[in-house]
mmCIF file of C-alpha atoms and ligand atoms in Angstrom:
data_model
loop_
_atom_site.group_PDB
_atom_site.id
_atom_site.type_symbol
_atom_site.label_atom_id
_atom_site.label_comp_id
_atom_site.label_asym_id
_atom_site.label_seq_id
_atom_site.Cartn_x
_atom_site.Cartn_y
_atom_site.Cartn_z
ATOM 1 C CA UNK A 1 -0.507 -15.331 -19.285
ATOM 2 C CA UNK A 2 -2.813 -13.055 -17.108
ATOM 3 C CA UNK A 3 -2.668 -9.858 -17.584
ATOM 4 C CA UNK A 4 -2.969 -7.628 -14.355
ATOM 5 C CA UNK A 5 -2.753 -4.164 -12.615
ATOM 6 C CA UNK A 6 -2.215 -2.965 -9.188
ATOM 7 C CA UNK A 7 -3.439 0.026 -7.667
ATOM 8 C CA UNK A 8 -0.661 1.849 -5.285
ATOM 9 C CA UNK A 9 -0.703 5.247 -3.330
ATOM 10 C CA UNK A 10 1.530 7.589 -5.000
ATOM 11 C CA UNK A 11 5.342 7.375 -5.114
ATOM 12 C CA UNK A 12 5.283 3.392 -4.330
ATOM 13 C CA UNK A 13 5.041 2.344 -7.830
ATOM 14 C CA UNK A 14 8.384 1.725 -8.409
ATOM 15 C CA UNK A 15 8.542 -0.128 -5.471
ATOM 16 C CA UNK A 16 5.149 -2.027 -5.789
ATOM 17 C CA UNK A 17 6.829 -3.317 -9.505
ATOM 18 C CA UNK A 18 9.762 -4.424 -7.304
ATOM 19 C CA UNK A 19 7.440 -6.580 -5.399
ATOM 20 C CA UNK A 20 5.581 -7.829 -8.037
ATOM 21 C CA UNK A 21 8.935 -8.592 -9.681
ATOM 22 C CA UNK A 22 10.032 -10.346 -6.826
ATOM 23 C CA UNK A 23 6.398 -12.449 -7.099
ATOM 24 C CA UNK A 24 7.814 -13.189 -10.709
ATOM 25 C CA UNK A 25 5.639 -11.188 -12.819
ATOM 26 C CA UNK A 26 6.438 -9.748 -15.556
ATOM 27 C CA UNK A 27 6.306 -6.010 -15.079
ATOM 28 C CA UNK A 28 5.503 -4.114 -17.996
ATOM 29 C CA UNK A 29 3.764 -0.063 -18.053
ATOM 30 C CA UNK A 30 4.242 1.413 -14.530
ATOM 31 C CA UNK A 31 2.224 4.736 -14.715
ATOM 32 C CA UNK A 32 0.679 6.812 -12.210
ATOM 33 C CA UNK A 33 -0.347 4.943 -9.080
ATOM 34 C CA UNK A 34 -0.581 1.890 -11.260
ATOM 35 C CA UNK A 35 1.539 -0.801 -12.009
ATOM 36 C CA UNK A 36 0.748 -3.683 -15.117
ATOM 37 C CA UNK A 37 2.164 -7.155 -15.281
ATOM 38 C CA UNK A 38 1.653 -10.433 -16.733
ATOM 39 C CA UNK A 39 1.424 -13.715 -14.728
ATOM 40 C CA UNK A 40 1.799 -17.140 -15.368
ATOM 41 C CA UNK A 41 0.032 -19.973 -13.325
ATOM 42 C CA UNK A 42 -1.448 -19.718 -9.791
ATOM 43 C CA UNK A 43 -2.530 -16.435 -8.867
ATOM 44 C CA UNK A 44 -2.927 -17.145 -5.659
ATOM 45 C CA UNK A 45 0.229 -16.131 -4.290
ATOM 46 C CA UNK A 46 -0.026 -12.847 -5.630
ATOM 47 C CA UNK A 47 -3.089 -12.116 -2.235
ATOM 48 C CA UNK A 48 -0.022 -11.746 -0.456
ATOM 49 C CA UNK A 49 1.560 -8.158 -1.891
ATOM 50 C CA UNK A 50 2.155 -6.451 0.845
ATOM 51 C CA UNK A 51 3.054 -2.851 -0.959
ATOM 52 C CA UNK A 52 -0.348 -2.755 -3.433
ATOM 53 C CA UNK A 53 -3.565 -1.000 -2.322
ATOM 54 C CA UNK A 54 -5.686 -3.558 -4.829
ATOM 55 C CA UNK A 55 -4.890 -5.783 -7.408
ATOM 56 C CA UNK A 56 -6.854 -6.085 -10.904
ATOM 57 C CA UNK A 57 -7.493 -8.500 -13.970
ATOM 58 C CA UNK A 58 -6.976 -6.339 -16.803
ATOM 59 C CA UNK A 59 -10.282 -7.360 -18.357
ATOM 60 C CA UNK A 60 -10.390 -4.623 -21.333
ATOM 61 C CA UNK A 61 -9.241 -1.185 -22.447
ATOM 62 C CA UNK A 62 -10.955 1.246 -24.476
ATOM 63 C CA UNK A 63 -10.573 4.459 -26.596
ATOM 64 C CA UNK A 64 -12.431 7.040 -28.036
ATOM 65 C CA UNK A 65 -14.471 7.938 -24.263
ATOM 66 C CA UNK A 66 -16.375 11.574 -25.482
ATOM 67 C CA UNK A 67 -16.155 13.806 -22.932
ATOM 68 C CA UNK A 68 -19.811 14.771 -24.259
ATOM 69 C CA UNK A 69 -22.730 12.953 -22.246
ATOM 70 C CA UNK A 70 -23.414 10.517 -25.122
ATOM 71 C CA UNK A 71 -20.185 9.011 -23.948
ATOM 72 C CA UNK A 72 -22.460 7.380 -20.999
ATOM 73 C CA UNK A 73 -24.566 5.081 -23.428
ATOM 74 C CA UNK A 74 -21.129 3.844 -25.124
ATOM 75 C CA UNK A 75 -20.208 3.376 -21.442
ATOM 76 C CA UNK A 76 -23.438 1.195 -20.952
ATOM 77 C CA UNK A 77 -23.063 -0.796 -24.561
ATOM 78 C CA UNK A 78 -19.256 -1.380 -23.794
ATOM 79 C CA UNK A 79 -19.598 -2.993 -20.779
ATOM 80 C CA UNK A 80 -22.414 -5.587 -21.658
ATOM 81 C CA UNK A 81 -19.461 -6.943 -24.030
ATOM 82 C CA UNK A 82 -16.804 -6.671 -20.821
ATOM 83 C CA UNK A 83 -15.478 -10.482 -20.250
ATOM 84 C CA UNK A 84 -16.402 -10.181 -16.671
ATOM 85 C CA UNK A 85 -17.303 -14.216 -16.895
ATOM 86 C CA UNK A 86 -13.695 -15.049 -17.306
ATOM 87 C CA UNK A 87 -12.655 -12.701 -14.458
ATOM 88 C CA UNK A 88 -15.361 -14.287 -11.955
ATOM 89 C CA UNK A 89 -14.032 -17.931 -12.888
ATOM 90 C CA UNK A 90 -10.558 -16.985 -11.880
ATOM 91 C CA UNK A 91 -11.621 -15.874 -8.863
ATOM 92 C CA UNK A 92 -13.850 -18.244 -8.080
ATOM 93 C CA UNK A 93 -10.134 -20.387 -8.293
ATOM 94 C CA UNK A 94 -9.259 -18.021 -5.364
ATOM 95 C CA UNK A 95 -12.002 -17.593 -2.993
ATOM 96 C CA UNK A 96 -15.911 -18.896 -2.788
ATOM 97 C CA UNK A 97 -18.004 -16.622 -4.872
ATOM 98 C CA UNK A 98 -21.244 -16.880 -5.774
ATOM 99 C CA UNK A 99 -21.792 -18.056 -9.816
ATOM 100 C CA UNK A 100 -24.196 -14.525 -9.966
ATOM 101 C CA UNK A 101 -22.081 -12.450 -7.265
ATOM 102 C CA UNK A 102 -23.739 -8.907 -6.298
ATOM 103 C CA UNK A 103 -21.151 -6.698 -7.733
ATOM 104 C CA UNK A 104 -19.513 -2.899 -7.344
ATOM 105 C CA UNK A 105 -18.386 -0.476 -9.865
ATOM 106 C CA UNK A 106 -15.845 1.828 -8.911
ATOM 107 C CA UNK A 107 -15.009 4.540 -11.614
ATOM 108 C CA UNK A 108 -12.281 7.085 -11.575
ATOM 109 C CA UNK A 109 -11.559 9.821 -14.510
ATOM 110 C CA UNK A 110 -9.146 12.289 -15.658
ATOM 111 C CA UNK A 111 -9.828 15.080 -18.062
ATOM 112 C CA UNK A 112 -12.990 17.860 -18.211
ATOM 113 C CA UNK A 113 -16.491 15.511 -19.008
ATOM 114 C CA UNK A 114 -19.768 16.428 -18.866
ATOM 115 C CA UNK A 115 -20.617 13.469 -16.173
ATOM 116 C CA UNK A 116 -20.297 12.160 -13.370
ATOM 117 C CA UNK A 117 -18.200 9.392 -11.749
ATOM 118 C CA UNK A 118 -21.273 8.297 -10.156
ATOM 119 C CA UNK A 119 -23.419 8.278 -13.870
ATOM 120 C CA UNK A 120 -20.204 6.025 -15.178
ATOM 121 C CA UNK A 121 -21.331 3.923 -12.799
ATOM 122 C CA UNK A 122 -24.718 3.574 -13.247
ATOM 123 C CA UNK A 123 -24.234 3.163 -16.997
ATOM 124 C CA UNK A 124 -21.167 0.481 -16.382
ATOM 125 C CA UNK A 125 -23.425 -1.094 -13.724
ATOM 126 C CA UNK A 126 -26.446 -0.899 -16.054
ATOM 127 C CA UNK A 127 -24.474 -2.773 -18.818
ATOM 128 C CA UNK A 128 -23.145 -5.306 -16.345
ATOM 129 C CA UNK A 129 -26.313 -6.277 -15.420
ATOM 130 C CA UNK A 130 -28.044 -6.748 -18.514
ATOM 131 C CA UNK A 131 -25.576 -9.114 -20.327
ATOM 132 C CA UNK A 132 -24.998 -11.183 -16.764
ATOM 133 C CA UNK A 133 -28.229 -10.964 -14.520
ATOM 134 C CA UNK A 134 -26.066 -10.333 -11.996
ATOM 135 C CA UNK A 135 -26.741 -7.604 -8.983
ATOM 136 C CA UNK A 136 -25.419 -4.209 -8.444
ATOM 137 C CA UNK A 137 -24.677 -3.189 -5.026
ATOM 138 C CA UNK A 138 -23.985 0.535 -4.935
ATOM 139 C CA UNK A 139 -21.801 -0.435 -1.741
ATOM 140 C CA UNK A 140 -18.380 -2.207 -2.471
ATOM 141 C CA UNK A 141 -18.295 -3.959 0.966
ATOM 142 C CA UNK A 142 -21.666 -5.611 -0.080
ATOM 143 C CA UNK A 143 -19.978 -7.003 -3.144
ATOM 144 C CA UNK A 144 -18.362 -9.915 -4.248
ATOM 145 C CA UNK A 145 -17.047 -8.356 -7.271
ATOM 146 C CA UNK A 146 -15.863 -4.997 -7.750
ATOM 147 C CA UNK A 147 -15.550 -3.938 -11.615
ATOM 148 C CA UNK A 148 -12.946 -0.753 -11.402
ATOM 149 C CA UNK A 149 -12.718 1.632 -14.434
ATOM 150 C CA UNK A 150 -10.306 4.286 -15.219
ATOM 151 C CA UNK A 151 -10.777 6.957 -17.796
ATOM 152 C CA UNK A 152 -7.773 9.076 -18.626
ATOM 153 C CA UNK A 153 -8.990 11.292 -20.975
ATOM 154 C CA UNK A 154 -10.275 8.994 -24.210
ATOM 155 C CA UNK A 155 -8.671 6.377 -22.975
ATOM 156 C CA UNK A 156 -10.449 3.625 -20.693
ATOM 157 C CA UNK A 157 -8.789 0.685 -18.726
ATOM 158 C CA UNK A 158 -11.168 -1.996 -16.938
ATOM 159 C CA UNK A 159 -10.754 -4.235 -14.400
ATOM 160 C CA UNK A 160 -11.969 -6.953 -12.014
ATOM 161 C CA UNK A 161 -10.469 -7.042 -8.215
ATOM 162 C CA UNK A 162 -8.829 -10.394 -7.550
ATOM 163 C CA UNK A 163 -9.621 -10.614 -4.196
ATOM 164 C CA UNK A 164 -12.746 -10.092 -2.171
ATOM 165 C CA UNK A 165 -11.402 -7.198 -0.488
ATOM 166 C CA UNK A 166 -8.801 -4.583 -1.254
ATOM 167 C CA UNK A 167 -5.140 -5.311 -0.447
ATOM 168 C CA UNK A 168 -4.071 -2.782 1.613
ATOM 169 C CA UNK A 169 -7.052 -3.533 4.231
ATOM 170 C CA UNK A 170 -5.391 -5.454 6.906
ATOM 171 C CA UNK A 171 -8.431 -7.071 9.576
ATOM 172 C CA UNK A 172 -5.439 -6.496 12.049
ATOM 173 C CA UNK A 173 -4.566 -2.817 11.804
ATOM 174 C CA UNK A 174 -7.105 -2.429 14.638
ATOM 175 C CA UNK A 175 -5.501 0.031 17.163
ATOM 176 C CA UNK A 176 -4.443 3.353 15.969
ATOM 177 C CA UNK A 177 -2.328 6.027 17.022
ATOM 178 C CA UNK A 178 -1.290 9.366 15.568
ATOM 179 C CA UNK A 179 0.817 9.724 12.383
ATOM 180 C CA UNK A 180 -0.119 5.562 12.144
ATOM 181 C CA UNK A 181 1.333 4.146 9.004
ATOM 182 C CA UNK A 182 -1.387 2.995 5.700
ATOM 183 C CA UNK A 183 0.544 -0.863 6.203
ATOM 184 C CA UNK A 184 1.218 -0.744 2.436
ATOM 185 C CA UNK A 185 3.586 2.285 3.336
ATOM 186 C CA UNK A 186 5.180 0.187 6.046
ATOM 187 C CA UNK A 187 5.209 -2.658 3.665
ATOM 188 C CA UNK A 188 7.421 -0.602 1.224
ATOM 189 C CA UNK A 189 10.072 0.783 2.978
ATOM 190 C CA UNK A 190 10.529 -3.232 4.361
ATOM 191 C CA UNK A 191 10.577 -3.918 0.581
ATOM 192 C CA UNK A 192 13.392 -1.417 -0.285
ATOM 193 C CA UNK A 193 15.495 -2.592 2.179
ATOM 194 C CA UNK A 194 15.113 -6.156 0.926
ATOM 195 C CA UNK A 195 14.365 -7.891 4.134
ATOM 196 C CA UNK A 196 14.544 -10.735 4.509
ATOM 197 C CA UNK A 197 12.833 -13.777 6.325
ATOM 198 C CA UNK A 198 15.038 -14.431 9.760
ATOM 199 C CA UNK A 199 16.737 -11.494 9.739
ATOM 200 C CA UNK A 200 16.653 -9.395 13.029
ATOM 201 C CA UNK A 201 14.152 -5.803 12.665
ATOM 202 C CA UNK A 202 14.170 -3.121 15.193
ATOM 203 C CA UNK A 203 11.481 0.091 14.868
ATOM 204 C CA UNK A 204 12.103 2.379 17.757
ATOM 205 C CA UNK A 205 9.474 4.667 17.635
ATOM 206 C CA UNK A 206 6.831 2.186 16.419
ATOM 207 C CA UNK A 207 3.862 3.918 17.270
ATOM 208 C CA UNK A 208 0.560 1.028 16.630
ATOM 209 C CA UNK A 209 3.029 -0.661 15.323
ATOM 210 C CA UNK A 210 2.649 -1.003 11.822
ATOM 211 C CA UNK A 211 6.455 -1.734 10.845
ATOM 212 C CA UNK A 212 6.767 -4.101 12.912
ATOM 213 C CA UNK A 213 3.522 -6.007 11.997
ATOM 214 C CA UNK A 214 4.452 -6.200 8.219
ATOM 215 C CA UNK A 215 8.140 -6.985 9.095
ATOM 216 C CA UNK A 216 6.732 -10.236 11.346
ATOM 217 C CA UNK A 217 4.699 -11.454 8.561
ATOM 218 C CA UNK A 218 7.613 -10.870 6.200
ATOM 219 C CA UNK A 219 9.219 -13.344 8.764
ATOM 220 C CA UNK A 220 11.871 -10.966 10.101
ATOM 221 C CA UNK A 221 12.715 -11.768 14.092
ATOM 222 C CA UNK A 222 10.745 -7.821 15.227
ATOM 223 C CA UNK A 223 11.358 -5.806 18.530
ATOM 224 C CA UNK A 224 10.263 -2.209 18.715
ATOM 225 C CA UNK A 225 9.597 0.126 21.609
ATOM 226 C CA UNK A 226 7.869 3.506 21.625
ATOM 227 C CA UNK A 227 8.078 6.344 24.296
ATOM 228 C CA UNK A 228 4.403 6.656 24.469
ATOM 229 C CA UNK A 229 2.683 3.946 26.932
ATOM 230 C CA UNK A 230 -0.236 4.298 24.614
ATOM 231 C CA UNK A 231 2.085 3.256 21.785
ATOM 232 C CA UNK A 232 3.013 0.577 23.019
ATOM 233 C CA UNK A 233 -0.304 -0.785 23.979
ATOM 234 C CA UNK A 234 -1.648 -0.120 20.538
ATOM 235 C CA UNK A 235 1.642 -1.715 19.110
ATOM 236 C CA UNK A 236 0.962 -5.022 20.779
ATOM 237 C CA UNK A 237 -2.808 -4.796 20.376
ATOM 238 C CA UNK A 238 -2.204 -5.057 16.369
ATOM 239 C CA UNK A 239 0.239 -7.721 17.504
ATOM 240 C CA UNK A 240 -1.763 -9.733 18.974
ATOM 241 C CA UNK A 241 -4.850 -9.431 16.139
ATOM 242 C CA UNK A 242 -2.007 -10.456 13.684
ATOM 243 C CA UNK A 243 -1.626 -13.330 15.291
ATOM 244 C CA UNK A 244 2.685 -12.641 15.965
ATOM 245 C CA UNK A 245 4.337 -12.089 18.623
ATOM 246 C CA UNK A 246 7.316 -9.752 19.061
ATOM 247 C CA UNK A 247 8.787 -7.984 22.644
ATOM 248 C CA UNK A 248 7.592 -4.196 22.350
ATOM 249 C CA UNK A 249 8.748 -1.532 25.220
ATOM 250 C CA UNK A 250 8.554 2.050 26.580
ATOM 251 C CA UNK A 251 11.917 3.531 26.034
ATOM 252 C CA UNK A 252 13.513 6.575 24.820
ATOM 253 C CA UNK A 253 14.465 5.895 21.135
ATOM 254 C CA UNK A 254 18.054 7.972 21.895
ATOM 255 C CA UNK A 255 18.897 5.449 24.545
ATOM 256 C CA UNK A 256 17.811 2.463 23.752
ATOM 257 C CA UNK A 257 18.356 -0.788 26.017
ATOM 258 C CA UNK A 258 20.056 -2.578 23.581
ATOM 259 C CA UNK A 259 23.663 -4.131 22.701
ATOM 260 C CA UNK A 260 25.737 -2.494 20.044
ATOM 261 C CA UNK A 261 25.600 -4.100 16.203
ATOM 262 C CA UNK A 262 22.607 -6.362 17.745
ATOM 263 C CA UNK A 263 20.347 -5.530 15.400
ATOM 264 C CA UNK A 264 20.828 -6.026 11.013
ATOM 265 C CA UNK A 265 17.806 -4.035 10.064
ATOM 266 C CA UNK A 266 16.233 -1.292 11.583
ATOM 267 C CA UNK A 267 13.042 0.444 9.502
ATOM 268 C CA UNK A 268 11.417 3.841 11.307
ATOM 269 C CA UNK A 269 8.476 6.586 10.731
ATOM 270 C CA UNK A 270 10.182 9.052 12.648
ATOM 271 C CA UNK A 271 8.218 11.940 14.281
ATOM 272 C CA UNK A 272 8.780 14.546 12.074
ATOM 273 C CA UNK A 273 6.013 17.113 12.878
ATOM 274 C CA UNK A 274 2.675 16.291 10.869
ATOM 275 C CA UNK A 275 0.650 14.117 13.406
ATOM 276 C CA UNK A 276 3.841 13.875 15.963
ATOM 277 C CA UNK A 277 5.258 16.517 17.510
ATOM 278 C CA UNK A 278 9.126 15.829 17.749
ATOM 279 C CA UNK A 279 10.880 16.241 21.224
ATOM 280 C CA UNK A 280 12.455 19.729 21.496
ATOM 281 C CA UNK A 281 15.131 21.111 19.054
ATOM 282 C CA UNK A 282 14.295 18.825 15.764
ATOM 283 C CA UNK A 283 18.221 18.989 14.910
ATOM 284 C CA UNK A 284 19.214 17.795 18.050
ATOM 285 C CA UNK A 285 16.893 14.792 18.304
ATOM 286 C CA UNK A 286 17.547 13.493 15.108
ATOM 287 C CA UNK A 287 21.192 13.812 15.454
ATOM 288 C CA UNK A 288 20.828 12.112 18.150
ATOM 289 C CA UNK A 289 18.534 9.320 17.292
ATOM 290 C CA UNK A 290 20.687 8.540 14.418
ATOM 291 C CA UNK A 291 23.851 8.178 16.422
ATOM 292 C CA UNK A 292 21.701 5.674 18.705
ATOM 293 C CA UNK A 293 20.317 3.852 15.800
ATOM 294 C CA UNK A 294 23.897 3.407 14.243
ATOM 295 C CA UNK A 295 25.138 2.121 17.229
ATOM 296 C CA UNK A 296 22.564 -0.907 17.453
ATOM 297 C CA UNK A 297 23.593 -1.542 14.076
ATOM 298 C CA UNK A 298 25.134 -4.879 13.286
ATOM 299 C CA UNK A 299 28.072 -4.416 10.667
ATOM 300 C CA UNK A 300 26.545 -4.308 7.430
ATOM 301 C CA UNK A 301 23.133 -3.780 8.258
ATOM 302 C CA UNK A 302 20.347 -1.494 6.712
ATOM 303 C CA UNK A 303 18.196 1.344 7.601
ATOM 304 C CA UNK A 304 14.950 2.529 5.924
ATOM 305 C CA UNK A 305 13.270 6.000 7.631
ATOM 306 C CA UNK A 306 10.258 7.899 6.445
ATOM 307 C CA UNK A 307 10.609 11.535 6.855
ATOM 308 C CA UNK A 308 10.246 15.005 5.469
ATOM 309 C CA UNK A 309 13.418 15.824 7.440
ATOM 310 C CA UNK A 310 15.788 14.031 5.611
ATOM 311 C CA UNK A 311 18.091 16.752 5.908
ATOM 312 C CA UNK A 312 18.773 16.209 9.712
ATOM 313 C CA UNK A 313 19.415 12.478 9.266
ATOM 314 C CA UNK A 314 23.178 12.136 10.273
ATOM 315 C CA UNK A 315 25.110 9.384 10.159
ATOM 316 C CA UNK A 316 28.793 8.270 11.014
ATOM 317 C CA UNK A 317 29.124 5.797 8.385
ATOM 318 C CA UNK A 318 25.957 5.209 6.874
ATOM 319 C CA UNK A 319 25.164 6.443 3.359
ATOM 320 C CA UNK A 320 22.021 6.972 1.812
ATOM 321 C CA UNK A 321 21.974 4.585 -0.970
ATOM 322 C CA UNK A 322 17.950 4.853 -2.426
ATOM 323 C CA UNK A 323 15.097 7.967 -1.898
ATOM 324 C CA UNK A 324 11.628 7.557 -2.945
ATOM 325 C CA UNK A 325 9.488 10.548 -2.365
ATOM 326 C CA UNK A 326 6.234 9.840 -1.406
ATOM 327 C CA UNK A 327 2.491 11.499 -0.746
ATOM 328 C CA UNK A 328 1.323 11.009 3.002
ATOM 329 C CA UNK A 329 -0.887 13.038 5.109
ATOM 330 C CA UNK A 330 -0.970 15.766 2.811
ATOM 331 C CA UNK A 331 2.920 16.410 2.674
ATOM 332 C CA UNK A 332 5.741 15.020 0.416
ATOM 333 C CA UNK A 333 8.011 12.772 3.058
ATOM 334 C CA UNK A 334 10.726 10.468 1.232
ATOM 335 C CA UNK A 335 11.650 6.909 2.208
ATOM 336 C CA UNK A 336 15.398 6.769 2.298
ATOM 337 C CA UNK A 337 17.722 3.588 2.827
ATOM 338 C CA UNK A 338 20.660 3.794 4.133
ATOM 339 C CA UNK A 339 23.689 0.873 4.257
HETATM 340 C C1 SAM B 1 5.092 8.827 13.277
HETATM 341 S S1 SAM B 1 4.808 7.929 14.734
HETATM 342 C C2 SAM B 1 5.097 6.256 14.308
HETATM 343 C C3 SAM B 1 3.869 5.615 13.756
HETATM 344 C C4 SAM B 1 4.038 4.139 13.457
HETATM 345 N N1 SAM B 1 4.959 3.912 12.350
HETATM 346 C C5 SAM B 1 2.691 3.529 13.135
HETATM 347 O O1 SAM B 1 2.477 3.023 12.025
HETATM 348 O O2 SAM B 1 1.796 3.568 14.003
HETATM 349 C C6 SAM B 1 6.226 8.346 15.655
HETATM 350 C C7 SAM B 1 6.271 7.700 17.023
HETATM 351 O O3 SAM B 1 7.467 8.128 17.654
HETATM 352 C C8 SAM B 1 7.221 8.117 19.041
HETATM 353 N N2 SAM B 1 8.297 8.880 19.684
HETATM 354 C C9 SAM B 1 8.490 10.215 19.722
HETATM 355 N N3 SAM B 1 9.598 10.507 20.420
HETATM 356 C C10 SAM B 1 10.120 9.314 20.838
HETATM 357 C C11 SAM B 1 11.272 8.950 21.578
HETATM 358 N N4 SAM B 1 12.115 9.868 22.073
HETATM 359 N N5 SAM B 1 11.483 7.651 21.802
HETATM 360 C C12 SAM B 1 10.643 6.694 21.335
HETATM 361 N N6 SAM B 1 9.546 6.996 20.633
HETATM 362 C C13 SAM B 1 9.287 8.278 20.376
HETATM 363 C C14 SAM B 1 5.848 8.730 19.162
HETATM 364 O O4 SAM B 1 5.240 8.412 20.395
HETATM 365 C C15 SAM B 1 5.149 8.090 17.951
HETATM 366 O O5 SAM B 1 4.432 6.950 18.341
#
């Protein structure tokens, strides 16, 4: 078994375990914007979760961190013991990397000290170096390796990124447009509608995209269509980088071109005021979207929206069946699905 810990923005960890269950890990302590499991065999797979920021060996944990400054030469002591050898051979399963990589140390604490994040890393890095020989590069995107260390209060956890880069950067997310969904975001409220590979996905106020992007490489059939030419571009743009294609057009989202119950999912960041202004009387277009978006609705299909106006969204039929409230451009918007 490997033990292991993702890194999610705040209010996906629920939804980042579901994932990871779904990659058949065992889930075990899901805390704040972390989420611990165990693995058996090939790791390799696990590159592929779409709804972490980063993923993490679990390489150590420690207690007793002082808050006091002598804390820093534990730090350094601790870490020529960490069993970072282990955690570069099963990478090395994973991806090239170097037998003495140049590695990063990023450190993140919790509770009054009298340091620094950036003297944790020095005395991590410090420690690192001496037991290994290996390099510290004080930038993570010169690094092979990143080390990651968490301090919550006297408590330490430690780990090693799987990959070379973190999760939640996408090379295709290229284009970007206001209000433009983190893809990890988009990747979520896919995952908590369970969709699934062939099924049909509409967004209809895609913006660059995003959605749509994640739901391709999910393997869902995609269309989407924005109001804003430069939407649209953008939307294909990241397309096109992602190497899928899917139709995308200029419409208006409350009359859309489309047959009734053609589509089974439909997944949406609405406008709803922070980065995009909605269209005139917020009650009215939302009422109205909805009715539009229930329409296209095949029988038994699903919708998943990302709001902070969930109190406009009207439906005929639909119920909302799941909320997860989430943090996102400063504000407190909530996923909801509806069936
Ligand atoms: C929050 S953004 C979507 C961002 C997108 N999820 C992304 O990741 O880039 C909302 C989008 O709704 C579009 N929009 C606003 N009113 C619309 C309408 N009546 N019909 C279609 N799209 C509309 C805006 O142009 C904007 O691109």
């Amino acid at each position: 078994m490997t033990a292991l810990f993702a890194v999610t923005s705040r209010g996906l960890e629920s939804i980042c375990a579901r994932e990871m269950a779904r990659y058949g890990l065992t889930v075990g302590e899901i805390a704040y914007r972390r989420v611990h499991a165990q693995a058996q065999g090939n790791l390799r797979p696990l590159l592929a979760l779409s709804t972490a920021d980063d993923l993490f060996l679990e390489v150590s944990r420690w207690s007793g961190i002082s808050h006091t400054r002598a804390a820093l030469e534990s730090l350094r002591g601790l870490a020529e013991e960490l069993p970072v050898r282990p955690a570069l051979a099963a990478c090395a399963q994973l991806r090239p990397i170097d037998r003495n990589p140049a590695f990063s140390v990023t450190a993140n604490f919790v509770g009054r000290r009298n340091y620094s994040s950036d003297e944790i890393k020095t005395a991590l890095a410090a420690g690192i170096e001496a037991a290994t020989g290996w390099t510290y590069s004080p930038d993570d995107r010169a690094a092979a390796l990143n080390v990651r260390l968490f301090i919550e209060h006297t408590e330490a956890l430690v780990g090693v990124r799987l990959a070379a880069t973190p999760l939640h950067r996408r090379s295709y997310k290229q284009a970007q447009r206001p209000g433009s969904l983190k893809p990890t975001v988009a990747a979520a409220m896919l995952e908590v509608m369970g969709l699934q590979t062939g099924e049909t996905l509409l967004d209809p106020c895609c913006g660059a995209g995003t959605i749509l992007v994640e739901a391709a490489r999910r393997g869902a059939l995609v269309q989407g269509g924005d109001s804003d030419a430069e939407a649209v571009a953008a939307a294909l743009a990241n397309a096109e980088n992602a190497g899928v294609i899917f139709p995308v057009e200029r419409w208006d989202a409350r009359s859309l071109p489309l047959a009734d119950g053609s589509v089974e999912c439909i997944a949406c960041n609405l406008p709803w005021d922070r980065q995009v202004a909605i269209e005139g009387d917020d009650a009215a277009f939302y009422a109205q979207l909805c009715a539009e978006m229930e329409r296209v609705l095949a029988p038994g299909g699903r919708i998943a929206l990302l709001t902070n106006r969930s109190a406009l969204l009207t439906f005929a039929r639909l119920v909302c069946q799941e909320k997860f409230e989430i943090s996102l451009f400063g504000q407190r918007p909530v996923i909801g699905v509806y069936r």
